[in-house]
Coordinates of C-alpha atoms and ligand atoms in Angstrom, one line a residue:
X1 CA 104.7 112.8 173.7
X2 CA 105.2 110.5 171.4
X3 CA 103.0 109.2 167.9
X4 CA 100.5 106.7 168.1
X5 CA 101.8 105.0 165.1
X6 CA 105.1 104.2 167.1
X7 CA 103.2 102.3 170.3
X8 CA 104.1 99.3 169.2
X9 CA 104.2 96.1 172.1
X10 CA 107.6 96.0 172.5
X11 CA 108.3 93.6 175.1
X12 CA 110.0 90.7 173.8
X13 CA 107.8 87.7 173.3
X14 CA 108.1 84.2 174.9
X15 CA 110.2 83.2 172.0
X16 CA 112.8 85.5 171.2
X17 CA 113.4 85.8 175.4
X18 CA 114.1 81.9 175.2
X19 CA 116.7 82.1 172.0
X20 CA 118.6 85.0 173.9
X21 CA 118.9 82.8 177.0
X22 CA 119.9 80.0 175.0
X23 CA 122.3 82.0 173.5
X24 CA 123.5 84.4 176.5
X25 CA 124.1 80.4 178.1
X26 CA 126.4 79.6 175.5
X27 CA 124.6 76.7 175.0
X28 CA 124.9 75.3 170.9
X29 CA 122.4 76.2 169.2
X30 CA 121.1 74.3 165.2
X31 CA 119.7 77.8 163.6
X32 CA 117.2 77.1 160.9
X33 CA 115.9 80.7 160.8
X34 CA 118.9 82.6 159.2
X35 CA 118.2 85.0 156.2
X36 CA 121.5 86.8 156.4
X37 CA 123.6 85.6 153.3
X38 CA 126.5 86.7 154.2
X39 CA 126.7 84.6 157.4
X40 CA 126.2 81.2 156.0
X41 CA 129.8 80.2 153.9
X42 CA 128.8 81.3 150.8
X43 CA 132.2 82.6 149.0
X44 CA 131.8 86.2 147.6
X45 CA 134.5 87.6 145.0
X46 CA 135.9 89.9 147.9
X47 CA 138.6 91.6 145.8
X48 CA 136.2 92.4 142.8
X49 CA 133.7 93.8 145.8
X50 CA 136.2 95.9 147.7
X51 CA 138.0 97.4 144.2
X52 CA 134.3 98.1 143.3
X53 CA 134.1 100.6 146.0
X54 CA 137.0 102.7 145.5
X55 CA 135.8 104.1 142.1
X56 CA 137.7 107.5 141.8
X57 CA 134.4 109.1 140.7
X58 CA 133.1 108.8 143.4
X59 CA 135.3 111.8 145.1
X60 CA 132.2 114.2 142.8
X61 CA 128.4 114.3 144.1
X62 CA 126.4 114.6 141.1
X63 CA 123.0 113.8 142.5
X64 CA 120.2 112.7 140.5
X65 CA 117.0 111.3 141.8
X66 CA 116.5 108.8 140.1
X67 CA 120.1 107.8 141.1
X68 CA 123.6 107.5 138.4
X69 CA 122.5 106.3 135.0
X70 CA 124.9 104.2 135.0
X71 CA 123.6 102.1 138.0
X72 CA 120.4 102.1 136.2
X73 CA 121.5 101.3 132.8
X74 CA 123.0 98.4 135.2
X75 CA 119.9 97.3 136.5
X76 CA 117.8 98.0 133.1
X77 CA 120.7 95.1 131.6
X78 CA 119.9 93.0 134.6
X79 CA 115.9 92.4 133.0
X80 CA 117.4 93.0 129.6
X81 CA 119.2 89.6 130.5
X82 CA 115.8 88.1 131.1
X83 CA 114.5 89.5 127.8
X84 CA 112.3 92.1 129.7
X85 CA 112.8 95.4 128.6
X86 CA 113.1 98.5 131.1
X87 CA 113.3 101.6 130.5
X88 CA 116.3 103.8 132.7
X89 CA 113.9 106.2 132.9
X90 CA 111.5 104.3 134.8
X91 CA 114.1 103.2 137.6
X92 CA 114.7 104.8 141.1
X93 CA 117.6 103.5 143.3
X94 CA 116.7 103.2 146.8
X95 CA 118.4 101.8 149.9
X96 CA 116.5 99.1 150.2
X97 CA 113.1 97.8 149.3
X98 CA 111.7 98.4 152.4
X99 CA 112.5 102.1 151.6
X100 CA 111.5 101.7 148.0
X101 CA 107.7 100.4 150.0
X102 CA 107.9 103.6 152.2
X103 CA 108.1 106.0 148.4
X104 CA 105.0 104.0 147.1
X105 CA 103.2 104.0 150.2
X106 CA 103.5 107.8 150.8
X107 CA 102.9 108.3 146.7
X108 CA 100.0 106.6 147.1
X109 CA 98.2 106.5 150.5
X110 CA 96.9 109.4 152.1
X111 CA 96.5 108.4 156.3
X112 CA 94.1 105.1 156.8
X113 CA 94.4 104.0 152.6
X114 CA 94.5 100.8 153.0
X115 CA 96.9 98.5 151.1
X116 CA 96.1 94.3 150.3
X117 CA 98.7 91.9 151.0
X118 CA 98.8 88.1 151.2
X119 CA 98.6 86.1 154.2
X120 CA 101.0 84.2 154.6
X121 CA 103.9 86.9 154.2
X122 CA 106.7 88.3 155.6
X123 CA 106.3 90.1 158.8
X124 CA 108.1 93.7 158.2
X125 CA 105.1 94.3 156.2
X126 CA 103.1 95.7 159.4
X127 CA 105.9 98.1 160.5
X128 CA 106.1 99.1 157.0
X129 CA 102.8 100.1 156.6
X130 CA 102.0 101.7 160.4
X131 CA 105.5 104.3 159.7
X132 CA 103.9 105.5 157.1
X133 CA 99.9 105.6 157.7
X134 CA 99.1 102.6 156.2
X135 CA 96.0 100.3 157.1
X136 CA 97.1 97.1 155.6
X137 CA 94.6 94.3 154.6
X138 CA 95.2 90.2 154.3
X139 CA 94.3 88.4 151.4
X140 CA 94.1 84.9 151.6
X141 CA 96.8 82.7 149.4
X142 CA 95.2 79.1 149.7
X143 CA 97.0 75.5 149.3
X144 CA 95.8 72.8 147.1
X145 CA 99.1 70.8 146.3
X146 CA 100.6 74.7 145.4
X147 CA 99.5 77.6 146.4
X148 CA 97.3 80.4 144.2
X149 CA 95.8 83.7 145.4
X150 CA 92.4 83.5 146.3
X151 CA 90.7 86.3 144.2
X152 CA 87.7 86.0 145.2
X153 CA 88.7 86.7 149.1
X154 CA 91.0 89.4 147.7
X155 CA 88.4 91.2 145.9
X156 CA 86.0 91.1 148.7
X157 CA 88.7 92.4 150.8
X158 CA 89.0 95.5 148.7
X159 CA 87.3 98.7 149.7
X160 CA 87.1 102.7 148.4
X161 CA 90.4 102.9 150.6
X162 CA 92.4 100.4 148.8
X163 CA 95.3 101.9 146.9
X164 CA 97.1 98.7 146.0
X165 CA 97.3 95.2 146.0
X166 CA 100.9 93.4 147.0
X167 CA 102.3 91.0 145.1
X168 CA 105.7 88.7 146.8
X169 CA 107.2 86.9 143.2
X170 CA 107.9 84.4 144.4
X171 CA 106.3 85.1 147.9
X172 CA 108.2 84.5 151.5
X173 CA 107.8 82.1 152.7
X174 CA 105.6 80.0 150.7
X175 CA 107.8 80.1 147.8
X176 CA 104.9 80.5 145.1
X177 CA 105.4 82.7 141.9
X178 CA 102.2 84.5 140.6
X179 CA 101.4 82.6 137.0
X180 CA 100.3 84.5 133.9
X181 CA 96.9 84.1 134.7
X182 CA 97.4 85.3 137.9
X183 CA 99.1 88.2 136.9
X184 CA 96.3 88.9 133.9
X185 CA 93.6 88.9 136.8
X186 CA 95.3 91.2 139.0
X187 CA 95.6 93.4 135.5
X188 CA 92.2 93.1 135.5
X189 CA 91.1 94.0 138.9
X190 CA 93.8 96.8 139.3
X191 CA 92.9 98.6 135.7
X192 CA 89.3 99.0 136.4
X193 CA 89.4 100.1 140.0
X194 CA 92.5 102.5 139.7
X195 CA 94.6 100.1 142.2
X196 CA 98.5 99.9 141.6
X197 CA 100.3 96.2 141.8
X198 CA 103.5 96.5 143.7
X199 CA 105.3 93.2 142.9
X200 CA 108.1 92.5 145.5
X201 CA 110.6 90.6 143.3
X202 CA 113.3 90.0 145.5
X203 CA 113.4 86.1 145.3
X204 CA 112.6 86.3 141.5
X205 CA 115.8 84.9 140.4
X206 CA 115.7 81.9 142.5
X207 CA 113.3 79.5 140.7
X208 CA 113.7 75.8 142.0
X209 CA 113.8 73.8 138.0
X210 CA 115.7 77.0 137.0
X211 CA 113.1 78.0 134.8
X212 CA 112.8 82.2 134.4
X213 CA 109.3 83.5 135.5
X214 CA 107.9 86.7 134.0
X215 CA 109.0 89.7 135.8
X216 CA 106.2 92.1 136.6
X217 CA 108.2 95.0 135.2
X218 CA 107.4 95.2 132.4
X219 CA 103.6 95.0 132.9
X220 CA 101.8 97.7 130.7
X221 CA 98.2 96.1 132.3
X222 CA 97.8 98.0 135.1
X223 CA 99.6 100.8 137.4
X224 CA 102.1 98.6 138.5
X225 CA 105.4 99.1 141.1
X226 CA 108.4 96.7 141.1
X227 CA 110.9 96.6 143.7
X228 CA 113.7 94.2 143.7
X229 CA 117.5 94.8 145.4
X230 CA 121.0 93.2 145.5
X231 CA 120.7 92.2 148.8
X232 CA 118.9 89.0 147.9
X233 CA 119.9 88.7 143.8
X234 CA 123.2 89.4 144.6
X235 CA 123.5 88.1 148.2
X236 CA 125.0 91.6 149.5
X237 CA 122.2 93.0 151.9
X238 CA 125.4 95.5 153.6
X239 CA 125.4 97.0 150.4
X240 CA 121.9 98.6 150.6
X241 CA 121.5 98.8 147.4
X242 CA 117.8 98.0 145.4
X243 CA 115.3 99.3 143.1
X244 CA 112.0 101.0 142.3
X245 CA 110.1 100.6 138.6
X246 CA 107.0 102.4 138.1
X247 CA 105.3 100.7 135.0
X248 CA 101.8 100.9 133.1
X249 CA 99.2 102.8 131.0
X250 CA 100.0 106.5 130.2
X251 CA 99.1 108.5 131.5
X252 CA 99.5 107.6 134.6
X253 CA 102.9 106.5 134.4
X254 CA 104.1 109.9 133.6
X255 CA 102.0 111.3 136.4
X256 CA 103.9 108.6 138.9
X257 CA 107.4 109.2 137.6
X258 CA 107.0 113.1 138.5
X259 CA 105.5 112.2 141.8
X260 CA 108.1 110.0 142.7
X261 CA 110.8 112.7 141.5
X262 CA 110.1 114.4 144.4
X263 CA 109.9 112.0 146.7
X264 CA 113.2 110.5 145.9
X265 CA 115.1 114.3 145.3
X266 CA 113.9 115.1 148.9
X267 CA 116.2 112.5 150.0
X268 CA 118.9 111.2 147.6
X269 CA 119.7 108.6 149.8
X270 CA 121.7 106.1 147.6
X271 CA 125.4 107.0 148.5
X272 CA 127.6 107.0 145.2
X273 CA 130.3 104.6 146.0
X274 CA 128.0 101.8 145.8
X275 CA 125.8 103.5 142.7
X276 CA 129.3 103.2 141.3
X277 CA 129.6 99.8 142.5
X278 CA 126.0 98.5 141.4
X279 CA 127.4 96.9 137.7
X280 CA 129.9 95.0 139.7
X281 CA 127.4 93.9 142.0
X282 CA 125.0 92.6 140.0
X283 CA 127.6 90.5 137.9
X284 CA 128.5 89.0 141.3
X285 CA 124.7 87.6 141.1
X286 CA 125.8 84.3 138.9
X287 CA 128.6 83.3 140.9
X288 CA 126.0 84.0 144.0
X289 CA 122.6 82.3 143.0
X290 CA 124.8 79.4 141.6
X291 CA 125.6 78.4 145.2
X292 CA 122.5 79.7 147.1
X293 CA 120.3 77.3 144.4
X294 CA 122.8 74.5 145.0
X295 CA 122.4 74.4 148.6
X296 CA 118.5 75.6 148.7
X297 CA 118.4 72.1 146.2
X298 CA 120.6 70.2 148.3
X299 CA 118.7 70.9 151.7
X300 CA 115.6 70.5 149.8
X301 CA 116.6 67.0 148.7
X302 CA 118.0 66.3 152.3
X303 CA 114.4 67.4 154.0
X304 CA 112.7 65.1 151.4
X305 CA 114.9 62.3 152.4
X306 CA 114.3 62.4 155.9
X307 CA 110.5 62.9 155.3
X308 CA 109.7 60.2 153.9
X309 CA 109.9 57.4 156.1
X310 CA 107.3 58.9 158.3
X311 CA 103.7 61.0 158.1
X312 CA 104.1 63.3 161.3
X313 CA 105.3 66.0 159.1
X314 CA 105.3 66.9 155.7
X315 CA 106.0 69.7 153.5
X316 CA 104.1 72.0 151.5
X317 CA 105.2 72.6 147.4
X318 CA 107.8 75.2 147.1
X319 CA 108.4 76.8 144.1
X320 CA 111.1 79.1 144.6
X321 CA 112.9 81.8 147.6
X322 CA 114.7 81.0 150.3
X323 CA 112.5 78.6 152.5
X324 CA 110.5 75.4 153.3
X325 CA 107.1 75.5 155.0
X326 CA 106.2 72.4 157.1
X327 CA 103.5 71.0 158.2
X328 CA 102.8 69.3 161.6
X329 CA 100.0 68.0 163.8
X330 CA 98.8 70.5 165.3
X331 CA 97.8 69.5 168.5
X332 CA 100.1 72.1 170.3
X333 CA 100.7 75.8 169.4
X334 CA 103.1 75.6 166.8
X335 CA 105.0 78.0 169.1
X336 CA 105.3 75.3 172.0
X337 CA 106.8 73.4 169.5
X338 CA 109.4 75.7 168.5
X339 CA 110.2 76.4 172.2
X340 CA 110.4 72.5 173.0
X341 CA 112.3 72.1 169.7
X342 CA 115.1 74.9 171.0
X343 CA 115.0 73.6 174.5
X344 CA 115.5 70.0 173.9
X345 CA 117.2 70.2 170.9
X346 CA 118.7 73.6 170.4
X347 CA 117.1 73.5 167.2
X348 CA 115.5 76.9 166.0
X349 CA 112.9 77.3 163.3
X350 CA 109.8 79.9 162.9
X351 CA 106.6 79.0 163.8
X352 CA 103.7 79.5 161.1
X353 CA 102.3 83.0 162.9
X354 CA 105.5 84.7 162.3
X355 CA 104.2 84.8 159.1
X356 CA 100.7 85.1 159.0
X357 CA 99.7 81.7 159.1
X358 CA 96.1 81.3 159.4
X359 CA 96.4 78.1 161.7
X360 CA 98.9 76.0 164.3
X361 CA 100.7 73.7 162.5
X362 CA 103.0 75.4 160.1
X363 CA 106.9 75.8 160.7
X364 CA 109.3 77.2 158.4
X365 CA 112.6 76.5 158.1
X366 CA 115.5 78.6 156.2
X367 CA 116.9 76.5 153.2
X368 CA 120.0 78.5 153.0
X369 CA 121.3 77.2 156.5
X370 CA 124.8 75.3 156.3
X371 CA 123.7 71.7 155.0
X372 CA 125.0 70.3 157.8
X373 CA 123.4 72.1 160.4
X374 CA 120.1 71.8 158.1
X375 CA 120.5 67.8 158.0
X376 CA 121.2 67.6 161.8
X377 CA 118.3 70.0 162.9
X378 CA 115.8 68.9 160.5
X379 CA 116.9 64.9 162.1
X380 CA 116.6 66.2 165.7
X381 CA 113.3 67.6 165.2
X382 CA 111.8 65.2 163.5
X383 CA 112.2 63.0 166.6
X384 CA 110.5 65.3 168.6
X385 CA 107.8 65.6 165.9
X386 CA 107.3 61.6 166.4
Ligands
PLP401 C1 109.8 89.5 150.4 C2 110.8 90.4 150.9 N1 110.9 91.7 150.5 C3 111.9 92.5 150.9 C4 112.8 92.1 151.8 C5 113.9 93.1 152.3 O1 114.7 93.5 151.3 P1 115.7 94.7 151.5 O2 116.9 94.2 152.2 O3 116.0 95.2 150.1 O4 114.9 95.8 152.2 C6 112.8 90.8 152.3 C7 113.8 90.4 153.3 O5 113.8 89.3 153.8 C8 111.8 90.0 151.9 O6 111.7 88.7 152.4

């Protein structure tokens, strides 16, 4: 009775069985996976959060799809603030990005369009894209001292189906921003085959030397879709609270703006309290990224010192995000590792396949875990590495 698109293989695999018998053992567990900001000591404003929640006005529904103007005039200062200019009339308040994926997938795809995305990449992707119909293909990113895209895989990859290509700035987990000439050839390749970008910006602001990278909304080079959210930029993913731009060449920005007025006036999902909230929120971003940059630097620094007296494992360049990808000898499944790794150690990072990794060898570890957990799980697990 039920979909096709919901049998998914829901029995739990090898790896998450193991953590929750580690766990239901109450065994102590090093966890270098976590994602969850607001479960790893950062210090959050909690007065100036709370009081930004009991906003009188919002005792009146005035619903708007596009959600309050004030919330976007919020977010359109948040690029003006990185000298990109936005127009409120090109934003959409969503719950989340993943919702703000599920309005350009339905605007977009009819059932089987197929959608690019890079491999390696975050793994919600696929449940994304099966919800709503969508055959997703890989495009390779490639490493050579830093990773780039590898266009001419990508463009081989696309078909009449293809509707879009996806863009992660900078991408999770291998922490690589697209560069100008990156973006100017995916410009290129979306403007002459009528393919929209859809740049997933969440890690934007967290650039390791602090320099500010080109957002891709204001790109007028191609149909393009940007989607960003507080719940990494400001650290508050309870909140559910992110964004939608539709940007490019009229007229097909006008056509997309109409089309997405209906999508997002069928549901009005945003609730107002935390519209009302959303200029508070985002000001709680620099107190926020401050911290998370500091300890991403600080682990970084930590992993580098423990690196280098030894060549079992290494890491690859990171450029930005949340995390660190290492690499190993691969002469196990990088899963056996990780299982050793918890079982010996009570140490637990990913293995390279959660995220798409084309090859054993890969493990990637959170860089926003407590420093001292990082320092002590990255030591124990470099002695099993040995
Ligand atoms: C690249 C990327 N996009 C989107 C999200 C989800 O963001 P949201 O909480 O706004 O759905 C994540 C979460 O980890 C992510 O890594």
């Amino acid at each position: 009775m039920f979909a096709k698109r919901t049998n998914w293989n829901m029995t739990p695999n090898r790896l998450s069985e193991a953590l929750a018998a580690h766990r239901a053992a109450g065994k102590p567990l090093l966890d270098l996976t976590v994602s969850n900001p607001t479960e790893c000591g950062f210090k959050y404003d909690s007065a100036a959060i709370l009081d930004a929640l009991r906003n009188p006005a919002a005792l009146s529904y005035e619903p708007n799809p596009r959600g309050l103007e004030s919330a976007r005039r919020a977010v359109a200062g948040y690029y003006a603030d990185r000298e990109e200019h936005v127009s409120v009339e090109d934003i959409f308040l969503t719950t989340s990005t993943s919702e703000a994926y599920s309005y350009v997938f339905r605007m977009l795809c009819d059932p089987g369009d197929e959608v690019l995305i890079p491999s390696p990449s975050y793994p919600l992707f696929d449940f994304l894209a099966d919800i709503q119909d969508v055959r997703l293909v890989r495009y390779p990113l490639l490493y050579d001292h830093g990773w780039q895209i590898d266009f001419h895989a990508l463009e081989q990859a696309i078909t009449p189906r293809t509707r879009g290509v996806i863009v992660v700035h900078p991408n999770n987990p291998t922490g690589h921003f697209a560069k100008q000439a990156e973006m100017a050839k995916l410009n290129s390749i979306c403007s002459a085959r009528e393919m929209a970008i859809i740049a997933d910006e969440v890690f934007l602001d967290f650039s390791l030397d602090g320099t500010r990278r080109a957002s891709f909304a204001a790109n007028r080079g191609a149909p393009t879709f940007t989607l960003s959210g507080l719940s990494k930029i400001s650290g508050l993913p309870q909140m559910k609270a992110a964004w939608l731009i539709a940007g490019g060449p009229q007229p097909w920005k006008r056509e997309a703006l109409a089309r997405l007025e209906v999508i997002a006036d069928t549901y009005l999902s945003v609730n107002t309290p935390v519209q009302l909230a959303i200029p508070k929120f985002l000001e709680q971003r620099h107190a926020f990224q401050e911290q998370l940059m500091s300890r991403v630097r600080r682990n970084l620094a930590e992993l580098d010192r423990l690196l280098a007296p030894q060549k079992v494992c290494s890491r690859l360049a990171v450029e930005g995000g949340w995390c660190a990808v290492l690499r190993v000898l691969a002469i196990r499944s990088d899963e056996e590792v990780v299982l050793e790794l918890l079982r010996s150690k009570g140490v637990y990072i990913h293995p390279g396949h959660f995220y798409d990794f084309p090859s054993e060898g890969y493990l990637i570890v959170s860089l926003i875990t407590r420093g001292e957990d990082f320092a002590r799980g990255m030591a124990n697990a470099l002695i099993l590495f040995r």
